[in-house]
């Protein structure tokens, strides 16, 4: 079939919205009609050429939500009409990692996905007979996409899809960092560095876990205001003195749990040093630049601080995303403040501009208007 999609033709150039070919789903694959898709930093990172593993041409987009249109052979977990959220982090439920509660890093299709292919090593996207590679196994800057069944979370049909798409990446990452990776205990003190989509999600996750105190640190007053709305009890403007400020707020000890959601390795170090001696756990969510390293003074570890990292918030997507969506529908998570702009597919590059200006938290592309 012919679809309209935003193609990354060349690194550093705007995406080109055009008509390309999408083939039918094969065994284990699903054709999804996209209703909405968030514009995320990872899309921009790849489009800019900064990602060393990036390739072009490809159809970007990985924060998709839509409706199942058709399924290939052997597909059993979703059916036409189901509402789904795309998962760049799949869940096969069979590999050694899927069967272990300690990780969400499914091993089933990693290699092919990283290279831009569906699990059978081919692509469904093409133009004039030339294959075009998929992106993150999702390619959701498009009217339709074909994805592996194991990379789709079936969500409650009551959930508006132009909000549900945020659970495909940043929001679940932040919520999950607090709820799954750190497993924040009720009554504890938490510090979240960064108040973008991921950091605000972590603030909300700490609140859902019953944290007593949640300090959010960002450079933008506007974003700190949003953090208050998600449950931050204290907010601080970040900088070189952030660790001292946290220590002042916590009786000199630091926090039970800290979270880093900036991608800046100097802030990651602050997150480690703001964690409490004895048991403080610092969880890193940010993606650092190529070659950058995190500096930790070993004494901080000897005296009981721990460092963890979290990919997609440790969320096993097919099981966990529907649960998070249900908590939103139950009124536990306030998603509306995250959506600052609604765009058409043709305006996708505007989504990148807004992101570069830090205007709002998320732009969401809607395909039905
Ligand atoms: N681990 C994962 O699975 C995963 C998933 C999505 C995104 N990420 C990464 O998480 C990070 C955050 O993503 P986002 O979408 O929220 O980004 P964002 O750019 O919207 O938010 C980052 C925030 O950090 C703040 N910040 C910058 N420097 C700071 C400082 N010195 N002190 C305090 N705050 C500071 C910025 O003001 C901004 O609000 C990025 O590195 C992104 O690549 C990771
Ligand atoms: Zn993302
Ligand atoms: Zn798996």
Coordinates of C-alpha atoms and ligand atoms in Angstrom, one line a residue:
X1 CA 0.0 0.0 0.0
X2 CA 1.0 3.6 -0.4
X3 CA 1.5 5.6 2.8
X4 CA 2.7 9.1 3.7
X5 CA 5.7 9.1 5.9
X6 CA 8.5 11.5 7.1
X7 CA 11.8 10.2 5.7
X8 CA 15.2 11.1 7.0
X9 CA 17.0 11.4 3.6
X10 CA 20.3 12.9 4.8
X11 CA 21.7 13.6 8.3
X12 CA 21.4 17.2 9.3
X13 CA 18.6 18.0 6.8
X14 CA 14.9 18.4 7.5
X15 CA 12.7 15.3 7.2
X16 CA 10.9 15.0 3.9
X17 CA 7.3 14.0 4.0
X18 CA 6.4 11.9 1.0
X19 CA 4.5 8.9 -0.3
X20 CA 6.3 5.6 -0.1
X21 CA 5.4 1.9 -0.2
X22 CA 4.5 -0.3 2.8
X23 CA 4.2 -4.1 2.2
X24 CA 1.7 -6.4 4.0
X25 CA 2.6 -7.8 7.4
X26 CA 4.3 -11.2 7.3
X27 CA 4.2 -13.9 10.0
X28 CA 4.4 -12.5 13.5
X29 CA 3.9 -8.9 12.2
X30 CA 1.1 -6.4 12.5
X31 CA -0.1 -3.5 10.3
X32 CA -1.0 -0.5 12.5
X33 CA -2.8 2.6 11.4
X34 CA -1.1 5.4 13.5
X35 CA -3.4 7.9 15.2
X36 CA -0.7 9.9 17.0
X37 CA 3.0 10.0 17.6
X38 CA 5.2 12.0 19.9
X39 CA 8.3 13.8 18.7
X40 CA 11.2 12.7 20.9
X41 CA 14.9 13.7 21.3
X42 CA 16.0 10.3 20.0
X43 CA 14.4 11.1 16.7
X44 CA 16.2 14.4 16.5
X45 CA 19.5 12.9 17.7
X46 CA 19.3 10.4 14.8
X47 CA 18.2 13.0 12.3
X48 CA 21.1 15.3 13.3
X49 CA 23.7 12.6 12.5
X50 CA 25.1 12.6 16.1
X51 CA 24.1 9.0 16.7
X52 CA 27.0 6.9 15.5
X53 CA 24.7 3.9 14.8
X54 CA 22.2 6.0 12.7
X55 CA 21.5 5.3 9.0
X56 CA 19.5 7.0 6.2
X57 CA 17.2 6.8 4.4
X58 CA 14.8 5.7 7.1
X59 CA 11.3 6.6 8.5
X60 CA 11.8 8.0 12.0
X61 CA 9.3 8.1 14.9
X62 CA 9.0 5.7 17.9
X63 CA 6.3 7.2 20.2
X64 CA 3.4 5.9 18.3
X65 CA -0.2 4.9 19.2
X66 CA -2.8 3.6 16.8
X67 CA -5.2 0.9 15.8
X68 CA -4.4 -2.6 14.5
X69 CA -5.5 -2.8 10.8
X70 CA -4.4 -6.3 9.8
X71 CA -2.3 -9.1 11.3
X72 CA 0.0 -11.6 9.7
X73 CA 0.0 -15.3 10.2
X74 CA 0.7 -16.7 13.7
X75 CA -0.3 -13.4 15.4
X76 CA -2.4 -14.2 18.4
X77 CA -2.0 -11.4 21.0
X78 CA -3.6 -8.6 19.0
X79 CA -6.5 -8.4 16.5
X80 CA -7.9 -5.8 14.0
X81 CA -9.5 -2.9 15.9
X82 CA -7.2 -3.2 19.0
X83 CA -5.6 0.0 20.3
X84 CA -1.9 -0.3 20.6
X85 CA 1.2 1.6 21.7
X86 CA 4.5 1.0 19.9
X87 CA 7.4 -0.5 21.8
X88 CA 11.0 0.2 20.7
X89 CA 11.8 -2.1 23.6
X90 CA 9.8 -5.3 22.8
X91 CA 8.8 -8.2 25.1
X92 CA 8.9 -11.7 23.5
X93 CA 8.0 -13.3 26.9
X94 CA 10.3 -16.2 26.0
X95 CA 14.0 -15.1 26.0
X96 CA 16.2 -15.4 29.1
X97 CA 15.7 -11.8 29.9
X98 CA 11.9 -11.8 29.4
X99 CA 11.6 -14.7 31.8
X100 CA 13.7 -12.9 34.5
X101 CA 12.0 -10.2 36.6
X102 CA 15.2 -8.3 36.9
X103 CA 15.3 -6.8 33.4
X104 CA 13.2 -5.6 30.5
X105 CA 15.9 -5.9 27.9
X106 CA 14.3 -8.5 25.6
X107 CA 16.9 -10.2 23.4
X108 CA 14.6 -11.6 20.7
X109 CA 15.1 -9.1 17.9
X110 CA 17.8 -6.7 19.1
X111 CA 20.3 -7.2 16.3
X112 CA 17.9 -6.9 13.4
X113 CA 16.1 -4.0 15.0
X114 CA 19.4 -2.1 15.6
X115 CA 20.2 -2.5 11.9
X116 CA 16.8 -1.3 10.7
X117 CA 15.2 -4.6 9.8
X118 CA 12.2 -6.5 10.9
X119 CA 13.0 -9.8 12.7
X120 CA 13.3 -11.8 9.4
X121 CA 16.0 -9.5 8.2
X122 CA 14.0 -7.6 5.6
X123 CA 12.1 -4.3 5.4
X124 CA 8.4 -3.6 4.6
X125 CA 9.2 0.0 3.6
X126 CA 10.4 0.8 0.1
X127 CA 10.5 3.5 -2.6
X128 CA 10.6 2.7 -6.3
X129 CA 11.6 -0.9 -5.4
X130 CA 14.5 0.2 -3.2
X131 CA 14.2 -1.0 0.4
X132 CA 14.0 1.7 3.1
X133 CA 15.1 0.6 6.6
X134 CA 12.9 0.9 9.7
X135 CA 13.9 2.9 12.8
X136 CA 13.9 1.5 16.3
X137 CA 11.6 -1.3 15.0
X138 CA 8.8 1.3 14.9
X139 CA 9.0 4.0 12.1
X140 CA 5.9 5.7 13.4
X141 CA 6.2 9.1 11.7
X142 CA 3.9 7.5 9.1
X143 CA 0.2 6.9 8.5
X144 CA 0.8 3.2 8.8
X145 CA 3.6 1.0 9.9
X146 CA 4.3 -2.8 10.1
X147 CA 5.7 -3.9 13.4
X148 CA 6.5 -7.2 15.2
X149 CA 3.6 -8.4 17.4
X150 CA 6.1 -8.6 20.3
X151 CA 6.6 -4.8 20.0
X152 CA 3.0 -3.8 20.5
X153 CA 1.3 -3.1 23.8
X154 CA -2.5 -3.5 23.7
X155 CA -4.0 -0.7 25.7
X156 CA -7.5 0.2 27.0
X157 CA -9.7 1.5 24.2
X158 CA -10.9 4.3 26.4
X159 CA -7.4 5.9 26.4
X160 CA -7.2 8.8 24.0
X161 CA -4.4 7.8 21.6
X162 CA -3.0 11.3 21.3
X163 CA -2.0 11.0 24.9
X164 CA -1.4 7.3 25.2
X165 CA 1.5 7.7 22.7
X166 CA 3.6 9.3 25.4
X167 CA 3.7 6.0 27.2
X168 CA 5.7 4.6 24.2
X169 CA 8.9 6.3 25.5
X170 CA 9.6 9.2 27.8
X171 CA 6.7 9.0 30.2
X172 CA 7.0 5.2 30.9
X173 CA 10.8 5.7 31.2
X174 CA 10.4 8.2 34.0
X175 CA 7.6 6.4 35.7
X176 CA 9.3 3.1 35.5
X177 CA 12.6 4.4 36.7
X178 CA 10.9 5.2 40.0
X179 CA 8.5 2.3 40.1
X180 CA 10.5 -0.6 38.6
X181 CA 14.2 0.2 38.7
X182 CA 14.5 2.0 42.0
X183 CA 11.3 0.6 43.5
X184 CA 11.0 3.8 45.6
X185 CA 9.6 3.0 49.1
X186 CA 6.8 4.9 50.7
X187 CA 7.9 7.7 53.0
X188 CA 11.3 8.2 51.3
X189 CA 13.0 11.3 50.1
X190 CA 13.7 11.5 46.3
X191 CA 15.6 13.9 44.1
X192 CA 15.0 14.1 40.4
X193 CA 17.5 16.0 38.2
X194 CA 15.8 17.2 35.0
X195 CA 12.2 18.1 34.4
X196 CA 11.7 17.1 30.8
X197 CA 9.4 14.2 29.8
X198 CA 11.6 11.6 31.6
X199 CA 12.2 13.6 34.8
X200 CA 8.6 14.7 35.2
X201 CA 7.6 11.0 34.7
X202 CA 10.1 10.1 37.5
X203 CA 8.5 12.8 39.8
X204 CA 5.1 11.3 39.1
X205 CA 6.5 7.8 39.7
X206 CA 8.0 8.8 43.1
X207 CA 4.6 10.3 44.0
X208 CA 2.8 7.1 43.0
X209 CA 5.2 5.1 45.2
X210 CA 4.3 7.2 48.2
X211 CA 7.5 9.2 48.5
X212 CA 7.2 11.8 51.3
X213 CA 9.6 14.3 49.8
X214 CA 10.3 14.9 46.1
X215 CA 12.9 17.5 45.1
X216 CA 13.0 18.3 41.4
X217 CA 16.0 20.2 39.9
X218 CA 16.0 21.9 36.5
X219 CA 17.4 25.0 34.8
X220 CA 13.9 26.2 33.7
X221 CA 11.5 27.8 36.2
X222 CA 8.6 26.9 33.8
X223 CA 9.5 23.2 33.9
X224 CA 9.9 23.3 37.7
X225 CA 6.3 24.6 37.9
X226 CA 5.2 21.5 35.9
X227 CA 7.2 19.4 38.3
X228 CA 5.1 20.8 41.2
X229 CA 2.0 19.8 39.3
X230 CA 3.4 16.2 39.1
X231 CA 4.0 16.0 42.8
X232 CA 7.4 17.7 43.5
X233 CA 7.4 19.0 47.1
X234 CA 10.5 21.2 46.6
X235 CA 12.1 22.6 43.4
X236 CA 15.6 23.9 42.8
X237 CA 17.3 25.7 39.9
X238 CA 20.2 23.5 39.0
X239 CA 23.9 24.4 38.8
X240 CA 27.3 23.6 40.3
X241 CA 26.0 23.9 43.9
X242 CA 23.1 21.4 43.4
X243 CA 24.7 18.7 45.7
X244 CA 25.2 21.1 48.6
X245 CA 21.6 22.4 48.2
X246 CA 20.3 18.9 48.3
X247 CA 22.4 18.1 51.4
X248 CA 21.0 21.3 53.1
X249 CA 17.5 20.1 52.4
X250 CA 18.1 16.6 53.7
X251 CA 19.8 17.2 57.1
X252 CA 23.2 16.8 55.5
X253 CA 22.7 13.2 54.4
X254 CA 21.3 13.3 50.9
X255 CA 18.3 11.5 49.4
X256 CA 17.2 7.8 49.6
X257 CA 16.7 7.8 45.9
X258 CA 18.1 10.1 43.2
X259 CA 17.3 10.1 39.5
X260 CA 19.2 11.7 36.6
X261 CA 17.1 12.6 33.5
X262 CA 19.3 15.2 31.7
X263 CA 21.8 13.2 29.7
X264 CA 24.6 15.4 31.1
X265 CA 27.4 13.3 32.8
X266 CA 28.2 16.2 35.3
X267 CA 24.6 16.0 36.5
X268 CA 24.9 12.2 36.7
X269 CA 27.7 12.7 39.1
X270 CA 25.6 15.1 41.1
X271 CA 22.9 12.5 41.3
X272 CA 25.4 10.0 42.7
X273 CA 26.8 12.5 45.2
X274 CA 23.2 13.5 46.3
X275 CA 22.4 10.0 47.3
X276 CA 22.4 9.2 50.9
X277 CA 25.3 7.3 52.5
X278 CA 24.3 3.8 53.7
X279 CA 21.7 3.0 51.1
X280 CA 21.1 5.9 48.7
X281 CA 20.4 4.6 45.1
X282 CA 21.2 6.8 42.1
X283 CA 19.3 5.8 38.9
X284 CA 20.6 7.1 35.6
X285 CA 18.1 7.6 32.8
X286 CA 19.9 10.1 30.5
X287 CA 21.7 9.1 27.4
X288 CA 25.2 10.6 27.4
X289 CA 27.2 11.7 24.4
X290 CA 29.5 9.3 22.6
X291 CA 32.7 8.7 24.6
X292 CA 31.5 10.5 27.7
X293 CA 32.0 8.8 31.0
X294 CA 30.5 9.1 34.5
X295 CA 33.1 10.0 37.2
X296 CA 32.4 8.5 40.6
X297 CA 34.7 8.8 43.6
X298 CA 34.9 5.2 44.9
X299 CA 34.5 6.4 48.5
X300 CA 30.9 7.3 47.7
X301 CA 30.2 3.6 46.9
X302 CA 32.2 2.2 49.8
X303 CA 30.0 4.2 52.1
X304 CA 26.9 2.6 50.8
X305 CA 25.6 4.5 47.7
X306 CA 24.6 2.5 44.7
X307 CA 24.3 3.4 41.1
X308 CA 21.8 1.9 38.7
X309 CA 20.7 2.5 35.1
X310 CA 17.3 2.3 33.5
X311 CA 16.3 1.6 29.9
X312 CA 12.6 2.3 29.2
X313 CA 12.2 2.5 33.0
X314 CA 12.7 -1.2 33.3
X315 CA 9.2 -1.6 31.9
X316 CA 8.4 -4.9 30.2
X317 CA 6.3 -3.2 27.6
X318 CA 3.5 -5.6 26.7
X319 CA 2.7 -6.2 30.4
X320 CA 3.7 -2.8 31.9
X321 CA 2.5 -0.2 29.5
X322 CA -1.2 -1.2 29.6
X323 CA -1.0 -1.1 33.5
X324 CA 0.5 2.4 33.4
X325 CA -2.2 3.5 30.9
X326 CA -4.8 2.1 33.3
X327 CA -3.4 4.2 36.2
X328 CA -3.7 7.3 34.0
X329 CA -7.3 6.4 33.2
X330 CA -7.9 5.9 36.9
X331 CA -6.8 9.5 37.5
X332 CA -3.4 8.6 39.1
X333 CA -1.3 10.3 36.4
X334 CA -1.9 13.7 34.9
X335 CA -0.8 13.4 31.2
X336 CA -2.4 16.5 29.6
X337 CA 0.3 19.0 30.9
X338 CA 2.9 17.1 28.9
X339 CA 1.4 17.8 25.5
X340 CA 2.3 21.3 24.6
X341 CA 1.8 21.2 20.8
X342 CA -0.3 19.2 18.4
X343 CA 1.0 19.0 14.8
X344 CA 0.2 17.4 11.5
X345 CA 2.7 15.0 9.9
X346 CA 3.7 17.7 7.4
X347 CA 4.8 19.9 10.4
X348 CA 7.1 17.2 11.8
X349 CA 10.2 19.4 11.4
X350 CA 8.4 22.1 13.5
X351 CA 8.3 19.5 16.3
X352 CA 12.2 19.4 16.1
X353 CA 12.4 23.2 16.2
X354 CA 10.1 23.4 19.3
X355 CA 12.2 20.8 21.0
X356 CA 15.4 22.7 20.3
X357 CA 13.8 25.8 21.8
X358 CA 12.6 23.8 24.8
X359 CA 9.1 25.1 24.0
X360 CA 6.8 22.9 26.1
X361 CA 7.5 19.2 26.9
X362 CA 6.1 17.3 23.9
X363 CA 4.7 17.9 20.4
X364 CA 2.3 15.2 19.3
X365 CA 1.6 14.5 15.6
X366 CA -2.0 13.6 14.9
X367 CA -2.7 11.7 11.7
X368 CA -6.5 11.9 11.5
X369 CA -6.9 15.6 11.0
Ligands
LIG1 N1 16.8 5.5 29.4 C1 15.9 5.5 28.5 O1 15.3 4.5 28.1 C2 15.5 6.8 27.9 C3 14.3 7.0 27.2 C4 14.0 8.3 26.8 C5 14.9 9.3 26.9 N2 16.1 9.1 27.6 C6 17.1 10.2 27.9 O2 16.7 10.8 29.1 C7 17.2 12.2 29.0 C8 16.0 13.1 29.3 O3 15.0 13.1 28.3 P1 13.9 14.2 28.1 O4 13.1 13.8 27.0 O5 13.3 14.3 29.4 O6 14.8 15.4 27.8 P2 14.6 17.0 28.0 O7 15.7 17.7 27.2 O8 13.2 17.4 27.7 O9 14.8 17.3 29.5 C9 16.1 17.4 30.1 C10 16.0 18.5 31.2 O10 17.2 18.6 31.9 C11 17.4 19.9 32.3 N3 18.8 20.1 32.6 C12 19.8 20.4 31.8 N4 20.9 20.6 32.5 C13 20.6 20.6 33.8 C14 21.3 20.7 35.0 N5 22.6 21.0 35.0 N6 20.7 20.5 36.2 C15 19.3 20.2 36.2 N7 18.6 20.1 35.1 C16 19.2 20.2 33.9 C17 16.9 20.7 31.1 O11 16.5 22.0 31.5 C18 15.7 19.9 30.7 O12 14.5 20.3 31.2 C19 17.8 12.4 27.7 O13 19.2 12.1 27.8 C20 17.2 11.3 26.8 O14 18.0 10.9 25.8 C21 16.4 7.9 28.1
LIG2 ZN1 11.9 8.6 22.8
LIG3 ZN1 12.4 -11.5 25.2

